[in-house]
């Protein structure tokens, strides 16, 4: 019987473990971490979301201003009633959309994979105009000596997938936006396939069908083409709204093991799996018909955005155990443990642990 | 005084100039042509839209079926009342969006730039699964000996920009989807700039801001990156809904001359100009604040989709005259004449002929 076991220390990171970036704002979520093992250290690249501490009659947001001599985090304000905050995450002001929070990426390190400590400073803060609303939801794929991060860059001009790289988790180099809006949820494969780098991604596609997982190729990681639709959401309660891929695919003798999330009825987020052909990842060999992991605990069911388990980071140990790091309710970080064998078991059953 | 003069032969191509692709369907529009001069011949790559001849109580659409041994144009039917046809161009059926018509690309040839004759057969018909709903709105850019076409590929999985090339306008080679959904309105620059090919494109961006014109780069025309937002719509009656670039940029000593369309109040489409820096097209040197061309004639104001002038094809003559080919009301094709000098004049005035 395949199993994914929650750790008894969950949640392993919360908003209480990190201090705000400046006076007047507060951390409202630490969630959706990328994950890797680097020089025997467990590293999470955590999304830290911050909001303004509100004052009566106004709604304020933190936003990066690039018009001055150097970028600066500033507060932008609207009178209450000028904007509609029925969705706590975002709102329209005239023709422009804004986020109520700004996210940066911060490292958390551990020697055992469960007990993590945050760095004192952000690893990546909004640093380009196309990041003025923040950077979110990274995936890490190590290729050669470099750990590449694909992350969501958000600005007044929409959101796309940007690329960065680090060889030491001290400094980071940005390579610009590799997938144009509206796009997010992109992960790189850890090696070239048929001479090309390969990535999966999730264009938004509001006007046609449901947001789906797409495939693309690159000669150099910077420029991408040959896009094709790989997985469309199942028309069921778990995937009906949209799907998107999670962390870097794991290579197995049977194929590339890919985790993805589904957003279904009542915007519940759950985790799913598929297996792609080793030599042509455009071929879907197997796919779970039901989720392998769904919100169950209090901190998964309640939080900034309730009923969410969202995974964009996992670590495969040498003994084939897999540590699944996941954001819970856009608020905190949890870990669960399984094995490659158990994950393959879900695919062979074609259905989920419930 | 800058001028763009409509030709007295307008419209120069209509639905009466082409025969339907099969029994039971009819041509409802010939419009939005790409244009180039090739071996002294004027060539248009015209979008030909076809719909089913409807029978009482049913709504039928032509659609390409790729499940059989070879692709085949088939009819798909819904009972009237099952679907909502308030937008004549498209409708939802359950979770899927469909188009009411299917478009292919067909050549029209001329020796004088005004009197055109259609080829008997399509130049490009839906031929890949990501084209099952048709191919639309090409742009032509000649680079070396090859005329490259960027066109919109539409399927049940949304729409993106695909690339094709021809060296003779007899045969055509497809290079796949180069810009993932939702994207259209893409044109290539005719030469490398700083060692890279350059294109403009229009991601849809429904969830953030207004659909805008973006810039990107490529080493090989097949793979694209370094995306950045170049032009956002002005908040005025002509551009408020969205903007998108037209035909291949024209190189002038002052910069790259770019035509774009605006979709404004009441979904009126008009034509606009901007001038981009020769060595870094991400720098916008000038931009018209009002349209240079708006729907005026009967066939521009009335048709399948009324009040549209849409340009994705122009030809610069050796004497610097510019022939502007444009779709009118998604129904027919017109031509207007101006000069590079006059177009630059619009930019210097910073406003339009009205």
XYZ file of C-alpha atoms in Angstrom, chain A:
354
model
C 0.000 0.000 0.000
C 1.564 3.279 -1.152
C 1.913 5.904 1.501
C 2.928 9.506 1.948
C 3.507 10.099 5.664
C 3.228 13.544 7.205
C 6.056 14.414 9.617
C 5.063 14.769 13.257
C 6.959 18.092 13.424
C 4.598 19.771 10.947
C 4.352 22.613 10.262
C 8.155 22.851 10.105
C 8.314 26.573 9.232
C 5.799 29.313 10.035
C 5.527 33.093 9.906
C 6.966 33.226 13.410
C 10.326 31.996 12.115
C 11.139 35.086 10.049
C 11.231 38.852 10.660
C 9.589 41.408 8.336
C 11.641 43.228 5.659
C 10.845 46.719 6.972
C 8.807 48.623 9.529
C 5.081 48.763 8.868
C 4.804 45.401 7.163
C 4.271 41.894 8.510
C 4.955 38.389 7.275
C 1.664 36.714 6.368
C 2.965 33.495 4.838
C 6.074 31.324 4.482
C 5.151 28.660 1.973
C 5.693 26.892 -1.369
C 9.412 26.115 -0.997
C 11.734 24.844 -3.687
C 14.025 22.176 -2.254
C 17.389 20.572 -2.926
C 20.255 18.849 -1.188
C 23.439 20.820 -1.738
C 26.783 19.778 -0.237
C 24.976 17.565 2.307
C 22.780 20.429 3.435
C 19.020 20.478 2.944
C 18.074 23.818 1.406
C 14.624 25.303 0.958
C 14.016 28.402 -1.169
C 10.949 29.677 0.602
C 8.358 32.152 -0.598
C 7.908 34.768 2.120
C 4.811 36.925 1.627
C 4.517 40.264 3.383
C 1.626 42.695 3.749
C 1.245 46.134 5.205
C -0.057 46.509 8.730
C -3.326 48.259 7.868
C -4.684 51.457 9.377
C -8.383 52.345 9.635
C -9.959 53.571 6.410
C -7.048 52.698 4.112
C -5.692 49.698 2.288
C -1.929 49.719 1.825
C 0.394 47.433 -0.073
C 4.178 47.096 -0.257
C 5.504 47.550 -3.782
C 8.943 47.935 -5.339
C 9.584 51.338 -6.886
C 12.179 51.357 -9.695
C 11.824 54.980 -10.760
C 14.367 56.419 -8.348
C 18.132 56.124 -8.248
C 17.881 52.649 -6.785
C 14.955 50.254 -6.234
C 13.094 50.872 -3.018
C 10.266 49.117 -1.199
C 7.458 51.627 -0.821
C 3.903 51.733 0.441
C 1.023 52.417 -1.952
C -2.371 53.308 -0.475
C -6.014 53.308 -1.498
C -8.956 54.614 0.463
C -11.163 51.774 1.589
C -14.108 51.510 -0.787
C -11.972 52.569 -3.764
C -11.012 48.947 -4.341
C -12.739 45.567 -4.063
C -10.948 43.154 -1.753
C -13.263 40.151 -2.067
C -10.211 38.105 -3.121
C -7.676 38.615 -0.310
C -4.741 38.038 -2.691
C -5.357 40.668 -5.376
C -7.520 43.544 -6.561
C -8.100 45.860 -9.498
C -7.445 49.616 -9.290
C -8.673 51.122 -12.542
C -7.080 49.209 -15.421
C -4.326 47.789 -13.223
C -4.155 44.718 -11.076
C -2.245 44.750 -7.809
C -1.300 42.109 -5.270
C -2.149 42.671 -1.631
C 1.227 41.203 -0.614
C 4.767 41.150 -1.976
C 6.779 37.922 -1.902
C 10.512 37.363 -1.809
C 12.541 34.154 -1.759
C 14.501 33.290 1.369
C 16.731 30.343 2.151
C 16.116 27.973 5.028
C 18.833 25.409 5.843
C 18.814 22.104 7.703
C 21.114 19.182 8.440
C 18.307 16.637 8.905
C 15.659 17.736 6.390
C 13.102 18.542 9.077
C 14.524 21.230 11.379
C 15.210 24.348 9.307
C 16.596 27.792 10.122
C 15.874 30.852 7.989
C 18.667 33.089 6.723
C 18.599 36.613 8.118
C 18.263 38.219 4.684
C 16.305 37.533 1.502
C 17.994 35.356 -1.126
C 16.078 37.022 -3.977
C 14.048 40.182 -3.522
C 12.253 42.063 -6.332
C 15.203 43.420 -8.291
C 13.942 43.951 -11.846
C 10.993 46.016 -13.056
C 9.206 42.820 -14.086
C 9.455 41.721 -10.432
C 8.002 44.876 -8.878
C 5.126 42.917 -7.302
C 7.444 40.170 -6.092
C 9.061 36.827 -6.850
C 7.215 33.607 -6.056
C 7.148 29.803 -6.038
C 10.619 28.746 -7.208
C 11.632 25.304 -8.485
C 15.270 24.155 -8.246
C 16.962 21.879 -10.753
C 20.667 21.149 -10.500
C 22.352 20.865 -13.910
C 26.098 20.354 -13.676
C 27.415 22.537 -10.866
C 24.651 25.112 -11.112
C 21.340 25.061 -9.297
C 18.834 26.747 -11.601
C 15.742 28.405 -10.187
C 12.611 28.925 -12.247
C 10.345 31.359 -10.457
C 7.314 33.535 -11.022
C 8.101 37.220 -11.637
C 5.084 39.486 -11.070
C 4.634 43.129 -11.977
C 2.004 45.555 -13.167
C 2.609 43.979 -16.619
C 1.476 40.491 -15.511
C 3.412 37.401 -14.458
C 5.840 35.122 -16.290
C 8.564 32.587 -15.574
C 12.079 33.910 -14.953
C 15.341 32.016 -14.583
C 18.168 32.434 -12.100
C 21.191 30.333 -11.174
C 23.476 29.831 -8.214
C 26.580 27.720 -7.647
C 26.881 28.348 -3.903
C 23.524 29.566 -2.526
C 25.340 32.764 -1.533
C 25.049 34.784 -4.731
C 22.535 34.425 -7.513
C 22.562 35.410 -11.178
C 19.361 36.420 -12.980
C 18.816 35.399 -16.607
C 15.581 37.274 -17.337
C 12.091 36.128 -18.224
C 12.178 32.890 -20.188
C 8.418 32.312 -20.559
C 6.138 35.248 -21.328
C 2.895 35.979 -19.464
C 0.684 34.616 -18.277
C 2.860 31.739 -17.148
C 4.019 30.110 -13.906
C 4.616 26.653 -12.408
C 7.631 25.808 -14.562
C 10.292 23.183 -13.801
C 13.450 22.186 -15.665
C 14.480 18.595 -16.306
C 17.904 17.842 -14.788
C 19.582 16.816 -18.061
C 19.358 17.348 -21.806
C 17.084 14.971 -23.693
C 17.853 14.424 -27.370
C 20.271 17.334 -27.233
C 17.825 19.843 -25.773
C 17.001 21.113 -22.333
C 13.368 20.451 -21.482
C 10.897 22.253 -19.236
C 7.259 21.976 -18.257
C 5.172 25.086 -17.695
C 1.642 26.345 -17.182
C 0.266 29.064 -19.460
C -2.890 30.598 -18.013
C -5.247 30.183 -20.964
C -8.374 31.821 -19.604
C -9.990 32.163 -22.994
C -9.573 28.546 -24.101
C -10.015 25.367 -22.141
C -8.501 25.010 -18.694
C -4.975 26.007 -17.622
C -2.871 22.961 -18.512
C 0.693 21.668 -18.330
C 2.810 22.373 -21.433
C 6.141 21.050 -22.688
C 8.976 23.076 -24.277
C 12.624 22.755 -25.347
C 15.750 24.910 -25.300
C 19.310 24.770 -26.631
C 20.686 26.988 -23.855
C 18.128 27.303 -20.973
C 17.582 30.964 -21.956
C 15.482 30.608 -25.113
C 12.527 28.214 -25.365
C 10.377 26.842 -28.171
C 8.515 23.832 -29.593
C 5.703 24.306 -27.097
C 3.025 21.628 -26.888
C 0.210 20.799 -24.498
C 1.104 17.797 -22.351
C -1.615 17.421 -19.695
C -5.032 19.011 -19.570
C -6.979 18.942 -16.292
C -9.286 16.010 -15.753
C -12.915 17.047 -15.577
C -13.215 15.936 -11.942
C -13.537 17.505 -8.504
C -9.752 17.641 -7.965
C -8.484 19.094 -11.249
C -11.443 20.859 -12.814
C -10.136 24.459 -12.461
C -6.486 24.028 -13.414
C -3.317 22.006 -12.953
C 0.380 22.904 -12.797
C 3.635 20.999 -12.348
C 5.578 20.921 -9.124
C 9.289 20.293 -8.522
C 12.018 18.967 -10.835
C 11.144 15.607 -12.433
C 12.850 12.576 -10.878
C 14.547 10.170 -13.259
C 13.606 6.508 -12.729
C 14.281 3.470 -14.856
C 10.626 3.513 -15.903
C 10.395 7.185 -16.855
C 10.390 10.749 -15.535
C 8.343 10.950 -12.346
C 6.465 14.257 -12.216
C 4.358 15.694 -9.416
C 1.665 18.219 -10.228
C -1.033 20.056 -8.342
C -4.687 20.173 -9.182
C -7.062 22.988 -8.277
C -10.584 21.646 -8.232
C -14.001 22.370 -6.803
C -14.059 25.055 -4.081
C -10.430 25.870 -5.086
C -9.066 22.906 -3.116
C -5.431 22.190 -4.106
C -4.233 18.569 -4.101
C -1.167 16.653 -5.368
C -1.023 14.246 -8.306
C 1.558 12.257 -10.264
C 2.408 11.295 -13.806
C 5.170 9.338 -15.518
C 6.723 10.617 -18.755
C 8.760 8.680 -21.315
C 12.502 8.891 -20.613
C 13.467 9.684 -24.207
C 10.426 11.714 -25.186
C 8.768 13.418 -22.194
C 5.911 14.451 -24.463
C 4.634 10.882 -24.051
C 2.551 10.455 -20.891
C 2.987 6.821 -19.800
C 0.907 6.891 -16.627
C -1.145 9.396 -14.668
C -3.007 9.190 -11.383
C -6.751 9.604 -11.711
C -7.154 10.753 -8.125
C -4.881 12.798 -5.867
C -2.078 11.170 -3.879
C -2.242 13.874 -1.194
C -5.055 16.201 -0.131
C -5.514 18.840 2.615
C -6.328 17.063 5.881
C -4.720 18.737 8.875
C -5.829 21.949 10.518
C -2.967 24.016 8.987
C -3.681 22.594 5.524
C -7.375 23.360 5.775
C -7.119 26.790 7.398
C -4.847 29.729 6.600
C -4.352 32.701 4.291
C -5.825 30.688 1.401
C -7.507 27.604 2.896
C -7.529 23.969 1.718
C -4.198 23.984 -0.077
C -1.346 21.512 -0.294
C 1.081 22.816 -2.932
C 4.411 21.156 -3.721
C 7.242 22.749 -5.669
C 10.118 21.088 -3.832
C 11.130 17.508 -3.122
C 14.392 15.759 -2.331
C 15.289 12.192 -3.280
C 17.646 10.586 -0.791
C 20.277 8.031 -1.844
C 18.107 5.269 -0.339
C 15.187 6.374 -2.605
C 13.223 7.965 0.190
C 11.569 11.145 -1.048
C 11.015 14.156 1.195
C 8.048 16.142 -0.080
C 8.092 19.782 1.046
C 4.812 21.582 0.593
C 3.064 24.814 1.339
C -0.038 24.494 3.506
C -2.889 26.971 3.004
C -0.478 29.638 1.649
C 0.648 30.040 5.275
C 3.263 27.547 6.432
C 5.585 24.754 5.323
C 5.251 21.036 5.993
C 7.146 17.906 4.996
C 5.961 14.400 4.235
C 7.973 11.271 3.495
C 7.554 8.520 0.953
C 9.688 6.485 -1.446
C 10.102 6.436 -5.214
C 8.671 2.934 -5.068
C 5.571 4.102 -3.236
C 5.074 6.970 -5.698
C 5.318 4.496 -8.582
C 2.763 2.383 -6.733
C 0.229 5.220 -6.888
C 0.700 5.321 -10.641
C 0.236 1.584 -10.984
C -2.954 1.708 -8.998
C -4.000 4.638 -11.151
C -5.561 6.147 -8.074
C -4.758 7.788 -4.786
C -4.455 7.309 -1.081
C -7.421 9.193 0.243
